[in-house]
PDB file of C-alpha atoms in Angstrom:
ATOM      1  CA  UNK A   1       6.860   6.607  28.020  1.00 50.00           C
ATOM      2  CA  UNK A   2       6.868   7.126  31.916  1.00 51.00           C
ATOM      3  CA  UNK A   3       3.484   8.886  31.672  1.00 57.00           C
ATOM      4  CA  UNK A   4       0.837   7.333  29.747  1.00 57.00           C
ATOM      5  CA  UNK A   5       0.073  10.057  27.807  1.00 59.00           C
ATOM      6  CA  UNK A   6      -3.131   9.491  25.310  1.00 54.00           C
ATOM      7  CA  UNK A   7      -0.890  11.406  22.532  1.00 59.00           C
ATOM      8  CA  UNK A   8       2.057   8.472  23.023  1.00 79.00           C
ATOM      9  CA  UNK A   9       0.170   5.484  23.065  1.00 90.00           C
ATOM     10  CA  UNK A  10       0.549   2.892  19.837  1.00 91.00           C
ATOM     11  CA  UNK A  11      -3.207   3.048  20.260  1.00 90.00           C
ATOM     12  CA  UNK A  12      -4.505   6.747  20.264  1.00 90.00           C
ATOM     13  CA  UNK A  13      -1.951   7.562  17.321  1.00 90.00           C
ATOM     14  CA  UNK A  14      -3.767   4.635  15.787  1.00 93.00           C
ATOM     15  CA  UNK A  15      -7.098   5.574  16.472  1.00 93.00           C
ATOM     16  CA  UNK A  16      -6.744   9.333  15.606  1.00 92.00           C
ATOM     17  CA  UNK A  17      -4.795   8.696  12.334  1.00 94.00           C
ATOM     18  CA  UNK A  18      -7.760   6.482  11.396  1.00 93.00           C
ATOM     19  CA  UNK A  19     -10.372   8.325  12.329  1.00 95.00           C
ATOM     20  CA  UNK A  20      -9.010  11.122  10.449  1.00 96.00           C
ATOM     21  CA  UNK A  21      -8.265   8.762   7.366  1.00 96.00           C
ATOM     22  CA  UNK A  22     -11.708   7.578   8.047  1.00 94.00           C
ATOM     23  CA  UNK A  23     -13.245  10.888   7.515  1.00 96.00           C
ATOM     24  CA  UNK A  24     -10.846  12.117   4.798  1.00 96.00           C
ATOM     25  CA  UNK A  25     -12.317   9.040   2.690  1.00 95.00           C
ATOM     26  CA  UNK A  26     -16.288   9.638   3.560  1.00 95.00           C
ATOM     27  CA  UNK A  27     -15.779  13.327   2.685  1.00 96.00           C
ATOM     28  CA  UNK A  28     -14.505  11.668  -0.978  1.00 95.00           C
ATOM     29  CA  UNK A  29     -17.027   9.384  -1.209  1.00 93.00           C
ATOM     30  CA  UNK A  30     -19.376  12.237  -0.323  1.00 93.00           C
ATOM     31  CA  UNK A  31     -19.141  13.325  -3.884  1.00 94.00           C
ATOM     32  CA  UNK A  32     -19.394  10.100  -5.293  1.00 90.00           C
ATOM     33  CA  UNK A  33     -23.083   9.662  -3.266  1.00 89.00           C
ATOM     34  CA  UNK A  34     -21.358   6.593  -1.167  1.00 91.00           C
ATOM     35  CA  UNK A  35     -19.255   6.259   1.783  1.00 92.00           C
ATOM     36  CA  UNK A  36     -16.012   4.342   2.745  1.00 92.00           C
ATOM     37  CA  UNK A  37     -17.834   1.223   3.838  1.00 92.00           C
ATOM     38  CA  UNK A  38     -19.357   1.064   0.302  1.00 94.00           C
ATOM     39  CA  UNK A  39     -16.034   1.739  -1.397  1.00 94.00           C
ATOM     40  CA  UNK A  40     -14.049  -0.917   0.725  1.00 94.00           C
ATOM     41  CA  UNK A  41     -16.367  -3.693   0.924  1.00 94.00           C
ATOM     42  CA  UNK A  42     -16.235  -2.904  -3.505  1.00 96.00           C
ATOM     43  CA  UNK A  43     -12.768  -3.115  -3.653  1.00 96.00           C
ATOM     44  CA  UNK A  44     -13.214  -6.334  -1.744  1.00 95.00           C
ATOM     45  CA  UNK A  45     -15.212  -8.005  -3.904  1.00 95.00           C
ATOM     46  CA  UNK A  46     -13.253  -9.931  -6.441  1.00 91.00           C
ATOM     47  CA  UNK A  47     -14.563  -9.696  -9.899  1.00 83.00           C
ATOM     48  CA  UNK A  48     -15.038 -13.182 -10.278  1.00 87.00           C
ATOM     49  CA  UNK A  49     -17.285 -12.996  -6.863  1.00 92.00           C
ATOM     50  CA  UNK A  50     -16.743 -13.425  -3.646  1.00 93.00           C
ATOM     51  CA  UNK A  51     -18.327 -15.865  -1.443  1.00 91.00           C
ATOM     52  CA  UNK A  52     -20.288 -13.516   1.244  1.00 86.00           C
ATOM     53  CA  UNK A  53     -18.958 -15.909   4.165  1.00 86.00           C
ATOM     54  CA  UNK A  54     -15.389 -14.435   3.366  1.00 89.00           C
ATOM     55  CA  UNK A  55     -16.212 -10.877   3.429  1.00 90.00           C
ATOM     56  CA  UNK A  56     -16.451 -10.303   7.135  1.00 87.00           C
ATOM     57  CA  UNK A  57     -13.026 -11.251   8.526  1.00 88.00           C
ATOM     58  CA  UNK A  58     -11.394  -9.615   4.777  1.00 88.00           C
ATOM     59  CA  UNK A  59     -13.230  -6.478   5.498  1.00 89.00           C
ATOM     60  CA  UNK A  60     -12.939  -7.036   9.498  1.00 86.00           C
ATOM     61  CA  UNK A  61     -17.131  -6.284  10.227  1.00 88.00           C
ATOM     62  CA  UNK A  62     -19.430  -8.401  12.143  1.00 88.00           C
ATOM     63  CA  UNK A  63     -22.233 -10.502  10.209  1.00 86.00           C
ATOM     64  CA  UNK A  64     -24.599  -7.862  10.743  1.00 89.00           C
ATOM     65  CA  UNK A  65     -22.950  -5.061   9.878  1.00 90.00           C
ATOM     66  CA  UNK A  66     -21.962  -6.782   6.456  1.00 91.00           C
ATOM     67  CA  UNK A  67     -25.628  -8.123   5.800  1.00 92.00           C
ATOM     68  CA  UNK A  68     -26.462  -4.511   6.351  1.00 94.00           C
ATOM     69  CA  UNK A  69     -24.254  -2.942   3.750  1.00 94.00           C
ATOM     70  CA  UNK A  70     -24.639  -6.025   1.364  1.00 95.00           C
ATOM     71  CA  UNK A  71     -28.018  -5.498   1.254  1.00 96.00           C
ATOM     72  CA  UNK A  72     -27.613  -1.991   1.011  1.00 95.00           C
ATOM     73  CA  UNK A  73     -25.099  -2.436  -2.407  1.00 96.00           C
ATOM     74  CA  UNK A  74     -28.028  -4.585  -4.041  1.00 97.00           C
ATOM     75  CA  UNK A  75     -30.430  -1.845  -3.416  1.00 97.00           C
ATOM     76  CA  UNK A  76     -28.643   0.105  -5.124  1.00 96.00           C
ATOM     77  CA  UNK A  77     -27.179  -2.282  -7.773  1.00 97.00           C
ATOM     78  CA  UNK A  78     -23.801  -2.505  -6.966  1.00 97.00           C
ATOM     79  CA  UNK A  79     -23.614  -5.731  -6.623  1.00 97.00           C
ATOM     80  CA  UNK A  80     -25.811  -9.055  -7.240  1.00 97.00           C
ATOM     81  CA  UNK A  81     -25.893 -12.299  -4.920  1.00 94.00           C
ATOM     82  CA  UNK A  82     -25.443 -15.285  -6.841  1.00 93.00           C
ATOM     83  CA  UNK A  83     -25.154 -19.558  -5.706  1.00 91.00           C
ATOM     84  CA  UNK A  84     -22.286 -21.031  -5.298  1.00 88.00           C
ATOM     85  CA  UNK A  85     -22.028 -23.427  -7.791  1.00 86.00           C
ATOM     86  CA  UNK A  86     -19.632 -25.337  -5.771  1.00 85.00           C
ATOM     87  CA  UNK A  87     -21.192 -25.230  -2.717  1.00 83.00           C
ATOM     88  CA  UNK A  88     -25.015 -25.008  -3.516  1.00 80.00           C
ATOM     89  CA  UNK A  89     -25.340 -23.802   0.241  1.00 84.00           C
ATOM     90  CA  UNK A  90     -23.154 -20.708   0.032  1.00 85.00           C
ATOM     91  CA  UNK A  91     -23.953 -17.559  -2.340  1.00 90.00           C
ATOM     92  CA  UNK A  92     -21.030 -15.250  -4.143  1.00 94.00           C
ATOM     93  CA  UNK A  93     -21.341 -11.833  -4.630  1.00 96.00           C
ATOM     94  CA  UNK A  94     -20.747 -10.230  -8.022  1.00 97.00           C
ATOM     95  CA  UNK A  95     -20.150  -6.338  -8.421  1.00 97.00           C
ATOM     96  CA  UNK A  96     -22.529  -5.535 -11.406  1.00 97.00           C
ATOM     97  CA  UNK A  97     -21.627  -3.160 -14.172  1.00 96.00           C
ATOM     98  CA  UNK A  98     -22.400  -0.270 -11.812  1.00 96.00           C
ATOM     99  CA  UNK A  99     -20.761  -1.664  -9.163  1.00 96.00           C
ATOM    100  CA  UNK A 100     -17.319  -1.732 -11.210  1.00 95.00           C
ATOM    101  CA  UNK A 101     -17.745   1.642 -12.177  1.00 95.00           C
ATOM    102  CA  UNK A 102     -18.470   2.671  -8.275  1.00 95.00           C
ATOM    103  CA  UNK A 103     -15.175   0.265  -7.479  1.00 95.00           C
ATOM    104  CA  UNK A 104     -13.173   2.035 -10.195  1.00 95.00           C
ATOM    105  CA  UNK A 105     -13.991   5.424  -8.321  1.00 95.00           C
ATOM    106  CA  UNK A 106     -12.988   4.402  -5.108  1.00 95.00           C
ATOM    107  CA  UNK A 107      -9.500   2.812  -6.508  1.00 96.00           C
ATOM    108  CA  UNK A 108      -8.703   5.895  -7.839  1.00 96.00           C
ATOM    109  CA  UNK A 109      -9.018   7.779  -4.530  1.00 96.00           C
ATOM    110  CA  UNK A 110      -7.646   4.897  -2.243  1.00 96.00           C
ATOM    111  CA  UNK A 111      -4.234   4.811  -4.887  1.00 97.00           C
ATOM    112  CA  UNK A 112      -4.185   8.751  -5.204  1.00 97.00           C
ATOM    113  CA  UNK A 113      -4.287   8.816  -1.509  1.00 97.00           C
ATOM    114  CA  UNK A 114      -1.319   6.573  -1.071  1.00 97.00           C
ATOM    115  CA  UNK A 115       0.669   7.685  -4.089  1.00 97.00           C
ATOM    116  CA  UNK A 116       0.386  11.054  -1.915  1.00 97.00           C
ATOM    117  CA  UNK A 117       1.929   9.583   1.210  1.00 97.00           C
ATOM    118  CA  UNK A 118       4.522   7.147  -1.024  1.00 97.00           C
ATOM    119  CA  UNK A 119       5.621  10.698  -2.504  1.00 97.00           C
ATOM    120  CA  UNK A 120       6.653  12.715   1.233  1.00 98.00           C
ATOM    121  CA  UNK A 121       8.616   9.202   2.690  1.00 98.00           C
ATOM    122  CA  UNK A 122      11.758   6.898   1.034  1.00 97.00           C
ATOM    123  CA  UNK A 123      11.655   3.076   0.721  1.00 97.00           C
ATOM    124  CA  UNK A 124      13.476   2.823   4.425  1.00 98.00           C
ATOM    125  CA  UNK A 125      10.398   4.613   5.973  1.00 98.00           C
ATOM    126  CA  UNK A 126       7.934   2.869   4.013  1.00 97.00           C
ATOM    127  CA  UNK A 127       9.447  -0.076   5.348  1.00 97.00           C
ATOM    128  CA  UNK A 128       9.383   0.934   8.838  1.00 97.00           C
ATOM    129  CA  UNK A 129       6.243   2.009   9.071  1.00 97.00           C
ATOM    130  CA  UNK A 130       4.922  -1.453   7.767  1.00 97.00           C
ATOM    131  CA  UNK A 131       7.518  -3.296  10.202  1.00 97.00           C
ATOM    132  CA  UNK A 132       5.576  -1.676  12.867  1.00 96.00           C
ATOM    133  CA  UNK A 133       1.905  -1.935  11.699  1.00 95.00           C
ATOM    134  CA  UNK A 134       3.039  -5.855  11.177  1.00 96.00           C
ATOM    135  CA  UNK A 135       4.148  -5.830  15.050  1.00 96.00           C
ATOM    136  CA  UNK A 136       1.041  -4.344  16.239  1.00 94.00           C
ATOM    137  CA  UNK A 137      -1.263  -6.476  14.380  1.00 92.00           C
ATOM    138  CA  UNK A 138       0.236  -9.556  15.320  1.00 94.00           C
ATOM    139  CA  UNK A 139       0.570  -8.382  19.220  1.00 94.00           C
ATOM    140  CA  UNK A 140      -3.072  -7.428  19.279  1.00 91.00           C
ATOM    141  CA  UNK A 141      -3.575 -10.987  17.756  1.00 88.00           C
ATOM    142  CA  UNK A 142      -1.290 -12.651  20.264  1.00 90.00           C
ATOM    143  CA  UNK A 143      -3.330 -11.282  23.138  1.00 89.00           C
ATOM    144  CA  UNK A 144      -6.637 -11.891  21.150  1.00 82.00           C
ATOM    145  CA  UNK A 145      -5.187 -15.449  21.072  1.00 83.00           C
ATOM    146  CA  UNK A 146      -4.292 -15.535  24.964  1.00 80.00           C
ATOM    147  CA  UNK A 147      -7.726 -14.134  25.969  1.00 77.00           C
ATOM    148  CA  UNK A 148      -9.504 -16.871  24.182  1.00 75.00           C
ATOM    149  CA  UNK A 149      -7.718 -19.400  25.513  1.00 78.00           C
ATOM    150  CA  UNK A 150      -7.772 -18.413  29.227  1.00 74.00           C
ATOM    151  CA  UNK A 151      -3.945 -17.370  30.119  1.00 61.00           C
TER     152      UNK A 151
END
């Protein structure tokens, strides 16, 4: 780690595995006329709604990216926007019949994806590799943290 080579940083092996995830999952979703956005903020939608407020950080997309694709989803009648009945300010969002059916699709491709992985490491790798995903998140946290408050 002397030289800061872009193919040894935590971040570039990150950022390349993901973008390369990223397209592997678009080029799926291709076939399905949708896109990974549309099949992760589905399988992010509870079925017994959502509130839209809580969408954002679980899906980690600014307000306007999400009021984007939300809006997109009801065009195309994946998913309705309902009031809160407990809050009569807020509004949950429902996946319609469509919408499960789109959901159901992208399930499939997210667990054959991962049952594809599971199958080429053992339990002690699987573990590992978590361990470290855990570490980075909560480092890039801590230092999201510090920023914020000025240190």
């Amino acid at each position: 780690f002397n030289k800061m080579e872009k193919t040894i940083t935590f971040d570039y092996a990150l950022r390349s595995t993901w973008q390369s995830v990223s397209n592997m999952y678009n080029k799926a979703a291709c076939k399905f006329d949708s896109t990974m956005a549309t099949g992760f903020a589905l399988l992010s939608i509870e079925p017994e709604g959502t509130p839209s407020t809580a969408l954002g950080p679980k899906m980690g997309m600014e307000n306007t990216s999400l009021s984007r694709l939300l809006n997109s989803l009801e065009e195309r009648n994946f998913i309705e926007r309902r009031p809160n009945p407990e809050d009569g300010r807020g509004r949950l969002v429902y996946l319609t019949k469509l919408g499960l059916k789109k959901r159901e699709i992208s399930k499939k491709i997210v667990l054959e994806f991962n049952k594809s992985i599971s199958e080429q490491l053992n339990n002690s790798e699987i573990n590992t590799f978590f361990k470290v995903i855990d570490c980075i998140n909560k480092q890039s946290q801590n230092i999201l943290i510090q920023d914020k408050n000025g240190n």
